[in-house]
mmCIF file of C-alpha atoms and ligand atoms in Angstrom:
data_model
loop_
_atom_site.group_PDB
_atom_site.id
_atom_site.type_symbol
_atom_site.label_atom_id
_atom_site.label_comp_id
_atom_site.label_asym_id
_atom_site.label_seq_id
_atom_site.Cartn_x
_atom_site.Cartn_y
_atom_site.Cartn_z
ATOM 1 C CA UNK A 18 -3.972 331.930 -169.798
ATOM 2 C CA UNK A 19 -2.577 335.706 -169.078
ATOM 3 C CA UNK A 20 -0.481 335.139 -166.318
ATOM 4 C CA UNK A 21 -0.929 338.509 -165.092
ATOM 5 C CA UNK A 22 -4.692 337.990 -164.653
ATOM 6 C CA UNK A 23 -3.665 334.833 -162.590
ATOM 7 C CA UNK A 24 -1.199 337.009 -160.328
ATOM 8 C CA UNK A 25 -3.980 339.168 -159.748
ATOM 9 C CA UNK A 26 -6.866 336.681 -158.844
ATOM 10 C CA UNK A 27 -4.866 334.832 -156.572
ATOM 11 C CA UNK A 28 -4.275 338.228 -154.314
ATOM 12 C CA UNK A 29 -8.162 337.429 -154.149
ATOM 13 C CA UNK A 30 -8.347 335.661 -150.805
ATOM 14 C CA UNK A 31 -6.098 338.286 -149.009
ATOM 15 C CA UNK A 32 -7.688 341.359 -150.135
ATOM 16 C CA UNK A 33 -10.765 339.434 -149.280
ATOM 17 C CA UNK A 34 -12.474 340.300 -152.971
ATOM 18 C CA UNK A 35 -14.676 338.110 -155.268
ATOM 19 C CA UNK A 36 -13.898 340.441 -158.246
ATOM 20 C CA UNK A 37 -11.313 343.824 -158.888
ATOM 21 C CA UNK A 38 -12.374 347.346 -161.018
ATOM 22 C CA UNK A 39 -9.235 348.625 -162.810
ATOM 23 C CA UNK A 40 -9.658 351.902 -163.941
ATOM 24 C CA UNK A 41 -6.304 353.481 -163.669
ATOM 25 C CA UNK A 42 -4.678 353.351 -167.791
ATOM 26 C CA UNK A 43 -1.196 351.854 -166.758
ATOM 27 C CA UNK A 44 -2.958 349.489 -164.567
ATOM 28 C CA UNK A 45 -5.415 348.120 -167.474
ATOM 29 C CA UNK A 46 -2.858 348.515 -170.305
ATOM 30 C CA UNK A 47 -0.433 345.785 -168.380
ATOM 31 C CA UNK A 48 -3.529 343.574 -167.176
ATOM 32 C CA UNK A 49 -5.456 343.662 -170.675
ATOM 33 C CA UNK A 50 -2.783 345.062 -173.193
ATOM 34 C CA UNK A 51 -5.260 347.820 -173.933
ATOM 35 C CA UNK A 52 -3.745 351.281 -174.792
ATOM 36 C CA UNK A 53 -6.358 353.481 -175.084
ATOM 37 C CA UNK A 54 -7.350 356.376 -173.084
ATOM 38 C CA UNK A 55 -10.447 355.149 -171.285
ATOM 39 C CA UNK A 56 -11.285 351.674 -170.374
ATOM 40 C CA UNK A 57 -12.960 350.129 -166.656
ATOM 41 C CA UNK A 58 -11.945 346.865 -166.314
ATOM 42 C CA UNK A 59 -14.202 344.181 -164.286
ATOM 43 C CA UNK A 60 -12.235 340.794 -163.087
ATOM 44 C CA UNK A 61 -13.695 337.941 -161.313
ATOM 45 C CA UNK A 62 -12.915 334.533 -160.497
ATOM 46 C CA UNK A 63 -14.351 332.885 -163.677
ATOM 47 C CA UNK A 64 -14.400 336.306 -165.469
ATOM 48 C CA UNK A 65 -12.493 339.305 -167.230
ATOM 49 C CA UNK A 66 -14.538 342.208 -168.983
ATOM 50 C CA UNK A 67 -13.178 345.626 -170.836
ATOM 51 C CA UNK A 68 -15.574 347.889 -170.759
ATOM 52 C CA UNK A 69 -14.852 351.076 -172.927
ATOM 53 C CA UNK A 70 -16.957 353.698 -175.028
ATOM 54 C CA UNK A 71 -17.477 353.314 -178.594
ATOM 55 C CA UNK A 72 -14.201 355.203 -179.519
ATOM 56 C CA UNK A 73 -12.230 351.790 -178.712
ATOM 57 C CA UNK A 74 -14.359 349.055 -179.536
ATOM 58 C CA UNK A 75 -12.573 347.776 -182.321
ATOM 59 C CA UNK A 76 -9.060 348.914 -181.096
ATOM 60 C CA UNK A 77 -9.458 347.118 -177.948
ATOM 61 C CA UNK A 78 -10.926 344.190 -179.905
ATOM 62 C CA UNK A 79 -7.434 344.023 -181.170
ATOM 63 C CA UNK A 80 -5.077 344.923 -178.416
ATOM 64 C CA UNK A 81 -7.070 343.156 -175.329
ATOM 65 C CA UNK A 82 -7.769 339.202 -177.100
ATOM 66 C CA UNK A 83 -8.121 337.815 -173.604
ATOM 67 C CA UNK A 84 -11.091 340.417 -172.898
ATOM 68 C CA UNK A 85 -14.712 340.487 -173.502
ATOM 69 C CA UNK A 86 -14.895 343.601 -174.425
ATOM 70 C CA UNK A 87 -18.774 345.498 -173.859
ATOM 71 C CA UNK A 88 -19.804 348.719 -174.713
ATOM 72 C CA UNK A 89 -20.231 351.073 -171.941
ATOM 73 C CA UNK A 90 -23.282 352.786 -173.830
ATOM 74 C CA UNK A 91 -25.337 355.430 -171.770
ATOM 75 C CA UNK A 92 -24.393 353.990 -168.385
ATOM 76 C CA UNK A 93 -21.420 352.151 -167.317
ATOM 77 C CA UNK A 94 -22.580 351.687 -163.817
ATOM 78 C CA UNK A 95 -25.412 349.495 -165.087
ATOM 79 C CA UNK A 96 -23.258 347.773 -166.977
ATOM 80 C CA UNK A 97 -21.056 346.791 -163.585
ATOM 81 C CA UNK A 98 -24.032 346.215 -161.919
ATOM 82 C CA UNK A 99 -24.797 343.456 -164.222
ATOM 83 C CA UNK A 100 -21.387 342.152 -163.817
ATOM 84 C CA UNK A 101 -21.925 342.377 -159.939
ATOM 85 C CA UNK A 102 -25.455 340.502 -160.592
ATOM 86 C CA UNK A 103 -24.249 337.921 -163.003
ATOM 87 C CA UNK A 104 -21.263 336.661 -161.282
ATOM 88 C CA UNK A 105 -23.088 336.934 -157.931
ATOM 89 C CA UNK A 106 -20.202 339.911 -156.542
ATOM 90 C CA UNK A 107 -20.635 340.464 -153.069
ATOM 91 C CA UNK A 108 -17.045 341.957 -151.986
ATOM 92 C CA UNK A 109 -15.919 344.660 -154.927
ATOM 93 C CA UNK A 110 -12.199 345.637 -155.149
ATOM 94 C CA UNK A 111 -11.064 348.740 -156.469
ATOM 95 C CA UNK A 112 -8.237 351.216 -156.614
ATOM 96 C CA UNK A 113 -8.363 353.595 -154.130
ATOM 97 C CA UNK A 114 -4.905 355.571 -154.569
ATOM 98 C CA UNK A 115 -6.514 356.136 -157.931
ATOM 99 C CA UNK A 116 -9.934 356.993 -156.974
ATOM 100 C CA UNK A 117 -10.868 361.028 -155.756
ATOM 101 C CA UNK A 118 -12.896 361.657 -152.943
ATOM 102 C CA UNK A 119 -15.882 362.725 -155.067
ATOM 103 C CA UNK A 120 -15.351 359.349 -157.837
ATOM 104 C CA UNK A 121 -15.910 357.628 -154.509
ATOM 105 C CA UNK A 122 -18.736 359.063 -153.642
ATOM 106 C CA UNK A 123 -20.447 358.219 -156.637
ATOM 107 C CA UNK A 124 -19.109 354.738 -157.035
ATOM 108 C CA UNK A 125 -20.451 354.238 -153.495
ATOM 109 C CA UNK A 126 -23.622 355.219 -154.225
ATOM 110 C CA UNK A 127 -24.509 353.915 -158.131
ATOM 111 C CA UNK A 128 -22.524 350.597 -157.202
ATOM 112 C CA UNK A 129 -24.202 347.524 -155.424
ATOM 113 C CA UNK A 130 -21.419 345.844 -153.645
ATOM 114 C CA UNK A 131 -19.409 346.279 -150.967
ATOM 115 C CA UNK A 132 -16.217 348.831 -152.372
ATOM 116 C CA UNK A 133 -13.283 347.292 -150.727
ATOM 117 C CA UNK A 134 -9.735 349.129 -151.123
ATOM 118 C CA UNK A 135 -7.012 346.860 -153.176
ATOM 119 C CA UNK A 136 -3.871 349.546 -152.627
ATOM 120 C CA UNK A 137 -1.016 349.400 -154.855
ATOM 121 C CA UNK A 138 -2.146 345.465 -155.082
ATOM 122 C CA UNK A 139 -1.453 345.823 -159.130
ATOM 123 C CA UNK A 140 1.657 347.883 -158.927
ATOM 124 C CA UNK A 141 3.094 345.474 -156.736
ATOM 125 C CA UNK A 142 2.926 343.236 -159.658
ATOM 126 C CA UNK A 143 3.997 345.059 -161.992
ATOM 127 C CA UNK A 144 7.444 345.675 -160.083
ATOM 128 C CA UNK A 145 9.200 342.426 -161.630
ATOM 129 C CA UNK A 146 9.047 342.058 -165.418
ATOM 130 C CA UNK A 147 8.471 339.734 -168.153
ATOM 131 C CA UNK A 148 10.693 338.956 -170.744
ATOM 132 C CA UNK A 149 8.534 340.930 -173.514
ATOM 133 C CA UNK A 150 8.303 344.532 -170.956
ATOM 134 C CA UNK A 151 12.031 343.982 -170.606
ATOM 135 C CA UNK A 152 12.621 343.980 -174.176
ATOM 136 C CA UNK A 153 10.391 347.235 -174.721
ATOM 137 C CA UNK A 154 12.305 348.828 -171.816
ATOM 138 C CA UNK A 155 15.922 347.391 -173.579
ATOM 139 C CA UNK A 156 14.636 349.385 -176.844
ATOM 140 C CA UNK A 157 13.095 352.675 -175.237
ATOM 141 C CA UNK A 158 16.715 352.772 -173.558
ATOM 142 C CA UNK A 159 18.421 352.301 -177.031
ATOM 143 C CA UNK A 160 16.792 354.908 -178.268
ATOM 144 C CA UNK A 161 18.184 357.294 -175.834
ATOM 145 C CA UNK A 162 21.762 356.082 -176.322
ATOM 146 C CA UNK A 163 21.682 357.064 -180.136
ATOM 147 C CA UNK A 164 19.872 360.336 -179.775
ATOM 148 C CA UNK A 165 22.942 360.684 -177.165
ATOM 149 C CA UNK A 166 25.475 360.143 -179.947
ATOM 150 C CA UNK A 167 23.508 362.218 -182.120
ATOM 151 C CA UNK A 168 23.197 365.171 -179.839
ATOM 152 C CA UNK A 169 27.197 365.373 -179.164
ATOM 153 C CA UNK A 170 27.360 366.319 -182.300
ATOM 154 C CA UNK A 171 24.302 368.719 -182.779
ATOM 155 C CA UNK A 172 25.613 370.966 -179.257
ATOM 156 C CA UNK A 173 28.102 373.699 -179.397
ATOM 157 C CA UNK A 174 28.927 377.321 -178.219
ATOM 158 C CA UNK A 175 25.603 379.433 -179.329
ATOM 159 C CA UNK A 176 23.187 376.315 -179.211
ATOM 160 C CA UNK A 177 20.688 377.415 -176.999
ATOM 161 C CA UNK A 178 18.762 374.579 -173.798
ATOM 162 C CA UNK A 179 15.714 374.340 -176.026
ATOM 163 C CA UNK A 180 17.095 373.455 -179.414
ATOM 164 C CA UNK A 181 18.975 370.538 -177.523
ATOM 165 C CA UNK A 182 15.870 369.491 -176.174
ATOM 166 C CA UNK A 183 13.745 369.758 -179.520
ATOM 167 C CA UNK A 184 17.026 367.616 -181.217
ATOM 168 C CA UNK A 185 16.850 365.038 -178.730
ATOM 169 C CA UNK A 186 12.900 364.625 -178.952
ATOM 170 C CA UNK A 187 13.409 364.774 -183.045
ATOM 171 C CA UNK A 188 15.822 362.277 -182.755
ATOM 172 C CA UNK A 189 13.805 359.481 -180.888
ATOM 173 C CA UNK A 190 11.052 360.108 -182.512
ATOM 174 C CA UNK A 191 12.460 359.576 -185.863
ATOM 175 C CA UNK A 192 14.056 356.641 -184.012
ATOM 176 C CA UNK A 193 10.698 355.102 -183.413
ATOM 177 C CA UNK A 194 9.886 355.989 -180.181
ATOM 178 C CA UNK A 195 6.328 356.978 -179.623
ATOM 179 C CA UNK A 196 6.541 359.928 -177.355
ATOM 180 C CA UNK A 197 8.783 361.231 -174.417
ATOM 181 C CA UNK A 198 8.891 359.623 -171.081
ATOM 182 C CA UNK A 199 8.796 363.026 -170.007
ATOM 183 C CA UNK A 200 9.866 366.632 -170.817
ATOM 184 C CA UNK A 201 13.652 366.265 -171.952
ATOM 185 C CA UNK A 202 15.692 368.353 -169.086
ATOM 186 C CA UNK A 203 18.537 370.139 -170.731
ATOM 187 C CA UNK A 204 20.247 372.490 -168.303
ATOM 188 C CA UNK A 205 23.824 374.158 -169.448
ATOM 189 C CA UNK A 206 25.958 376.188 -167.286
ATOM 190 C CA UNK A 207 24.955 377.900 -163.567
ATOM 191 C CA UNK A 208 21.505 376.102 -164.501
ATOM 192 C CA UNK A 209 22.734 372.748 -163.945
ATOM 193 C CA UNK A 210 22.653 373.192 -160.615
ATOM 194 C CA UNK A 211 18.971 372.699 -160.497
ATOM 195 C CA UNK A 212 18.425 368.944 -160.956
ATOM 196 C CA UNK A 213 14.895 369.156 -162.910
ATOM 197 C CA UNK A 214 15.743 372.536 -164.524
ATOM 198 C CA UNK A 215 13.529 373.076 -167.536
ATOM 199 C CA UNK A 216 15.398 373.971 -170.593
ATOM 200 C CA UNK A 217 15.817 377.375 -171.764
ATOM 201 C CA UNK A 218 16.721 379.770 -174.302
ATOM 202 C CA UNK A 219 19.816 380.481 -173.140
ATOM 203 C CA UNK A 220 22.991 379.406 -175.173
ATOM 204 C CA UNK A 221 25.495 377.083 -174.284
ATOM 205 C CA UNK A 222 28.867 378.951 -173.306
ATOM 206 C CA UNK A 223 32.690 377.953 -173.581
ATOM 207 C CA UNK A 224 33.272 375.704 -170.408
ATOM 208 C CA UNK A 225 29.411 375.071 -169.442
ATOM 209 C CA UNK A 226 28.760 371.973 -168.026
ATOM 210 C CA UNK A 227 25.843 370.686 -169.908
ATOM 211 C CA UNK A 228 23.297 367.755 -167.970
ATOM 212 C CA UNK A 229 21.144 366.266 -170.051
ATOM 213 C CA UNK A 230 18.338 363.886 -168.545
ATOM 214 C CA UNK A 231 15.814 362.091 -171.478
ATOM 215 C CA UNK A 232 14.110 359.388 -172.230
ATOM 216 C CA UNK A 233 11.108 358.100 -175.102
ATOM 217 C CA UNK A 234 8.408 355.912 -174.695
ATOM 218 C CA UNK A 235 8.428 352.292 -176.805
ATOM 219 C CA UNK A 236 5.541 350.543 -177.125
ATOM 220 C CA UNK A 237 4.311 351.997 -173.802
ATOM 221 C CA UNK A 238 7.712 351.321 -171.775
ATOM 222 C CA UNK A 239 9.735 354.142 -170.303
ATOM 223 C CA UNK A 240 13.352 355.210 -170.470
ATOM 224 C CA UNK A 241 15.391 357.463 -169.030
ATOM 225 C CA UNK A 242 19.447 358.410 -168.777
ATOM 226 C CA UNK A 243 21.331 361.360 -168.132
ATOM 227 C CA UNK A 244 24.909 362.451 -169.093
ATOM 228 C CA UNK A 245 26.437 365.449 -168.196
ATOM 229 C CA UNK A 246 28.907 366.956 -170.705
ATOM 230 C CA UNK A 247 31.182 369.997 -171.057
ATOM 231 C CA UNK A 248 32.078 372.229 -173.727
ATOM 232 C CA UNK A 249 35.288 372.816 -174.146
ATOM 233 C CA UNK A 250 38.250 372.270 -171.278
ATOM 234 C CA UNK A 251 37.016 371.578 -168.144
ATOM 235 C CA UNK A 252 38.226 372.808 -165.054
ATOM 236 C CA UNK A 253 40.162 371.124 -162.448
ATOM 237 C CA UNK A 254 36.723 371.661 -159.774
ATOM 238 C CA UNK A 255 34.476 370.243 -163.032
ATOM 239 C CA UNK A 256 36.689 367.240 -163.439
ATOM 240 C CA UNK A 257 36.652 366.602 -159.545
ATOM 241 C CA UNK A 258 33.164 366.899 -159.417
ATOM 242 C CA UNK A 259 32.660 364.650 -162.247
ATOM 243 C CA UNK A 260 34.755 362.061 -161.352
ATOM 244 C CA UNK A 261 32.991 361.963 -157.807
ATOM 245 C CA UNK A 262 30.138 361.512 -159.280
ATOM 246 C CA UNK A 263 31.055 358.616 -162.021
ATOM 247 C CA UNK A 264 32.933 357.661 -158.977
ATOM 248 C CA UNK A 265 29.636 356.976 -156.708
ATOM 249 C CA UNK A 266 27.470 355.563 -159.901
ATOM 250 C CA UNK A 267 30.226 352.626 -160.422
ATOM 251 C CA UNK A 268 30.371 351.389 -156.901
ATOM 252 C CA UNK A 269 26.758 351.961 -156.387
ATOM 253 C CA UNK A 270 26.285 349.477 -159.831
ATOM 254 C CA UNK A 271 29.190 347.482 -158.925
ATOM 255 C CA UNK A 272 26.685 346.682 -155.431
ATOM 256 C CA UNK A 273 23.866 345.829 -157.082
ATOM 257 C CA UNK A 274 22.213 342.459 -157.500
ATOM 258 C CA UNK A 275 18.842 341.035 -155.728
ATOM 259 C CA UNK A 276 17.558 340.850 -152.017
ATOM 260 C CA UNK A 277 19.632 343.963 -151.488
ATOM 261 C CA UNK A 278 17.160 346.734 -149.825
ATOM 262 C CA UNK A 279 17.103 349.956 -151.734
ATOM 263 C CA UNK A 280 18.588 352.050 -148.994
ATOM 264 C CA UNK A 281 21.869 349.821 -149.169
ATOM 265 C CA UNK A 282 22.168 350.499 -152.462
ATOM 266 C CA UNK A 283 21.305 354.575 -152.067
ATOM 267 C CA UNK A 284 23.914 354.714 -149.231
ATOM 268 C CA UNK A 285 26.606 353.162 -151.237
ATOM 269 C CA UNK A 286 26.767 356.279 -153.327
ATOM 270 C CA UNK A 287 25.867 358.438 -150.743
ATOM 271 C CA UNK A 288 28.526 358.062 -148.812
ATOM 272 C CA UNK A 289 30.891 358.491 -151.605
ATOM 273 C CA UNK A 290 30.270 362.051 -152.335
ATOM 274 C CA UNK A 291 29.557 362.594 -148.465
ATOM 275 C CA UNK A 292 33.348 362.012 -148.158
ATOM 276 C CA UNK A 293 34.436 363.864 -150.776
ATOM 277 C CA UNK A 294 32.806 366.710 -149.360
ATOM 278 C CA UNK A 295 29.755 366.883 -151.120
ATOM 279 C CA UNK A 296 26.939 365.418 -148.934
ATOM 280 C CA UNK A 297 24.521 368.208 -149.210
ATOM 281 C CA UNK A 298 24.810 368.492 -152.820
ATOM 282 C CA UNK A 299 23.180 365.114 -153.294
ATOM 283 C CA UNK A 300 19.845 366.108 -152.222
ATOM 284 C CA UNK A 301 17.622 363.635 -154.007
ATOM 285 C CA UNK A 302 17.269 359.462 -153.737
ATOM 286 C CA UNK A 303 20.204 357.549 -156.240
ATOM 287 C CA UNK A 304 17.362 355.470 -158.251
ATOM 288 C CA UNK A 305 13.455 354.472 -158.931
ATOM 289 C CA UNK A 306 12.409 351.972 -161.012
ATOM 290 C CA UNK A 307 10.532 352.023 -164.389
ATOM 291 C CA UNK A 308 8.580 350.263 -166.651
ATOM 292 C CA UNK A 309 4.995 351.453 -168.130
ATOM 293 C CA UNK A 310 5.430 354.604 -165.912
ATOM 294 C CA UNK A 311 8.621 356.595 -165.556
ATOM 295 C CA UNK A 312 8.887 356.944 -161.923
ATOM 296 C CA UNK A 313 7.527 353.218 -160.125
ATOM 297 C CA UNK A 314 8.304 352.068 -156.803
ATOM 298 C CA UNK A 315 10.341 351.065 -155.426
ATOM 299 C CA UNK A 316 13.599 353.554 -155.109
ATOM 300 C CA UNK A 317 16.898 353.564 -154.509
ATOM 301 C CA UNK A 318 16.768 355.546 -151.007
ATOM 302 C CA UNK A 319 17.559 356.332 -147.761
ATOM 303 C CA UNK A 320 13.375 355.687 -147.492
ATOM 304 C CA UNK A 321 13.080 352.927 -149.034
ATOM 305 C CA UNK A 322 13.592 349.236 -147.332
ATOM 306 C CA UNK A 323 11.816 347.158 -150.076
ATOM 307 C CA UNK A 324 13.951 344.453 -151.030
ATOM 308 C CA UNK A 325 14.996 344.556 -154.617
ATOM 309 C CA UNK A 326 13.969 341.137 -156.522
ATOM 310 C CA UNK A 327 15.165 340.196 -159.901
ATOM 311 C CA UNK A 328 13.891 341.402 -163.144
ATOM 312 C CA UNK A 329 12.793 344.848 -161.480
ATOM 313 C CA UNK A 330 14.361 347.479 -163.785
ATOM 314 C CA UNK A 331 15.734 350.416 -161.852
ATOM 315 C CA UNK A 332 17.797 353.670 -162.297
ATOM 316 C CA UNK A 333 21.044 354.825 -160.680
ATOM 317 C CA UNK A 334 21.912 358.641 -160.634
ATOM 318 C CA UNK A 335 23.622 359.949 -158.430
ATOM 319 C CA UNK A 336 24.058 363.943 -158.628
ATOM 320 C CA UNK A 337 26.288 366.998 -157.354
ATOM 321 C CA UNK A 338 24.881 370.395 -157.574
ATOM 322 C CA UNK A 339 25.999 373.475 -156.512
ATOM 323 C CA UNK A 340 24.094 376.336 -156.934
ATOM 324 C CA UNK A 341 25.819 379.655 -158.690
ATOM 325 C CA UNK A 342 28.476 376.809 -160.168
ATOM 326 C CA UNK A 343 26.912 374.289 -161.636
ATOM 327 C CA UNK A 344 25.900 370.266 -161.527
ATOM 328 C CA UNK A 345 26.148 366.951 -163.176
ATOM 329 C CA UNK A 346 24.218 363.602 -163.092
ATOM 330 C CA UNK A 347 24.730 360.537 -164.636
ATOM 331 C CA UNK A 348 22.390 358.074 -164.732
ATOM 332 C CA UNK A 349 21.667 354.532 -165.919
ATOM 333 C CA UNK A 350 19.218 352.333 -166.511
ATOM 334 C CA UNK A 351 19.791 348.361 -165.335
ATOM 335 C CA UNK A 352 18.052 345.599 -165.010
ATOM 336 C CA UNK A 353 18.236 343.854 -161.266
ATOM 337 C CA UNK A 354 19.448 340.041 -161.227
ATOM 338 C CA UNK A 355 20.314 337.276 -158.883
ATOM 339 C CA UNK A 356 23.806 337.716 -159.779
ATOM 340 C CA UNK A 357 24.204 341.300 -160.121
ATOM 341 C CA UNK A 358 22.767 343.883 -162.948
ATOM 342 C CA UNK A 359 22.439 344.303 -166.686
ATOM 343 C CA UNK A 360 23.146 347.520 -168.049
ATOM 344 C CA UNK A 361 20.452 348.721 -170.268
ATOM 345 C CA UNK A 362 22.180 352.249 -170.947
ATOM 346 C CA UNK A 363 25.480 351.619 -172.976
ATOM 347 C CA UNK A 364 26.595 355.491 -173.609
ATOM 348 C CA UNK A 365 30.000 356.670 -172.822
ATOM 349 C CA UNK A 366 30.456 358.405 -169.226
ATOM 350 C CA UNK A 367 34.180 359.146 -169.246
ATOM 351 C CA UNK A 368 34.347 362.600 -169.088
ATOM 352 C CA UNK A 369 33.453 364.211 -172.184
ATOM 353 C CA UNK A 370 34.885 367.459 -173.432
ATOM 354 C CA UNK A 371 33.232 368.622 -176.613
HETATM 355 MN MN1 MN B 21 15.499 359.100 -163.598
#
């Protein structure tokens, strides 16, 4: 049996539910498998159902085995309701931080059982991961780390943001990733001061720093890394700032193991660059964990007091940016354990001077 599925049914009782609507796509792609665009999801006790339109009959035939899977034909509400009927639903659960005001309003009104609110009940569970998501996540991250090596060789004086970006997305494509995790940030010179600065055309200059924050999709999974680089000699201030920050990302890995709260971990590196000088160039949390979705609770911040458990799969990048000078990141990807961490990201980050 799908031990997801069993996670989820016995949250039952507490969320007082007889049976759950999934609707949200990461949601229904870890419960069923199911990649598609558009798919409801009905799970009772006894019962789990995948209902789609006739687009992804036969693809979610395929991808969803443990799944009856029913056509939604003219009205998919009918279809629940016969669900509801059938398995005698009186309590429905279903995911309100997914759900607009207006959705609802209509659910309300076509659906007859009582709508009860299951939270983040799903993404809860999907915080600690199997064997087979860590091994999507290990590849996605692989990815990166040779479109990294590839890229140092692709960037020099006259290569403009954009064309690093394109190379990079190329690259991990070619390299069998299925898509980005999200738009590659390339950001060279005064514009690496601006930690999601969107790439550019402007060309890389003699002594820019250049940050460069990526990451491809495998098999649904996310990655994501950043190195910072610069081109040609860098300065005394580029080397300090560097080194503060490689200096904060070490101790803040060399912390890290389970039933730590994320805020320990944040503050580790916080107060690193803090006394170096740099507190309010560090403006943003050190981590957030990832897995189907790029960002996922929960984070490596001064907000966050979740207690990290192993097998959650988290990032740690800490940053210094100045504006009118520049900035750099590094960042990692690791795996949480009992023990301590497992580096996913395997990339250089000694200072590099291209
Ligand atoms: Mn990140």
């Amino acid at each position: 049996m799908n031990s997801k599925l069993e996670k989820l049914r016995n949250k039952f009782d507490k969320l007082g539910v007889d049976a759950i609507l999934v609707k949200e796509s990461n949601n229904y792609k870890y419960l069923s498998g199911f990649g598609g665009t558009s798919a409801t999801l009905f799970i009772s006790k006894n019962k789990q159902v995948l209902i789609t339109d006739f687009r992804y009959i036969e693809r979610s035939t395929k991808e969803a085995p443990d799944f009856e899977i029913v056509n939604q034909g003219s009205s998919i509400y009918d279809v629940i309701n016969s669900l509801i009927k059938e398995e005698n639903i009186t309590n429905l659960g279903f995911e309100d931080t997914h759900t607009t005001y207006s959705d609802y309003g209509v659910i309300s009104e076509k659906l007859n059982a009582k709508l009860i609110p299951i939270k983040e009940t799903i993404e809860v569970i999907r915080r600690v991961k199997y064997e087979e998501e860590l091994e999507c996540l290990r590849k996605a991250e692989s990815i990166g780390d040779q479109a990294f090596t590839h890229i140092l060789g692709f960037i020099k004086e006259g290569v403009t943001e954009l064309e690093i970006a394109l190379e990079l997305e190329f690259f991990m494509r070619r390299a069998g990733a299925n898509g980005l995790s999200f738009d590659s940030i390339v950001a060279s010179g005064i514009n690496s001061s601006m930690p999601h600065a969107v790439p550019s055309d402007k060309k890389v200059e003699k002594g820019d720093f250049v940050t460069m924050d990526f990451g491809c999709i495998y098999k649904g999974y996310c990655s994501d890394m950043t190195r910072t680089i610069v081109v040609g000699k860098a300065t005394d201030k580029q080397k300090e700032i560097y080194n503060t920050v490689l200096n904060a990302q070490l101790s803040a890995l060399r912390t890290i193991k389970s039933g730590l709260e994320g805020k320990f971990v944040d503050s580790i590196a916080r107060e690193i660059i803090s006394d170096a000088g740099y507190g309010d160039c560090f403006g943003h949390g050190l981590g957030h964990c990832v897995g189907l979705e790029i960002h996922e609770n929960p984070r490596f911040s001064p907000a966050d007091s979740t207690v990290f458990e192993e097998n959650m799969v988290v990032t740690v990048e800490p940053g210094i940016y100045i504006p009118g000078f520049g900035g750099v990141r590094i960042e990692d990807m690791v795996i949480v354990k009992n023990d301590g961490y497992v580096n996913l990201t395997s990339s250089p980050k000694e200072l590099i001077e291209l």
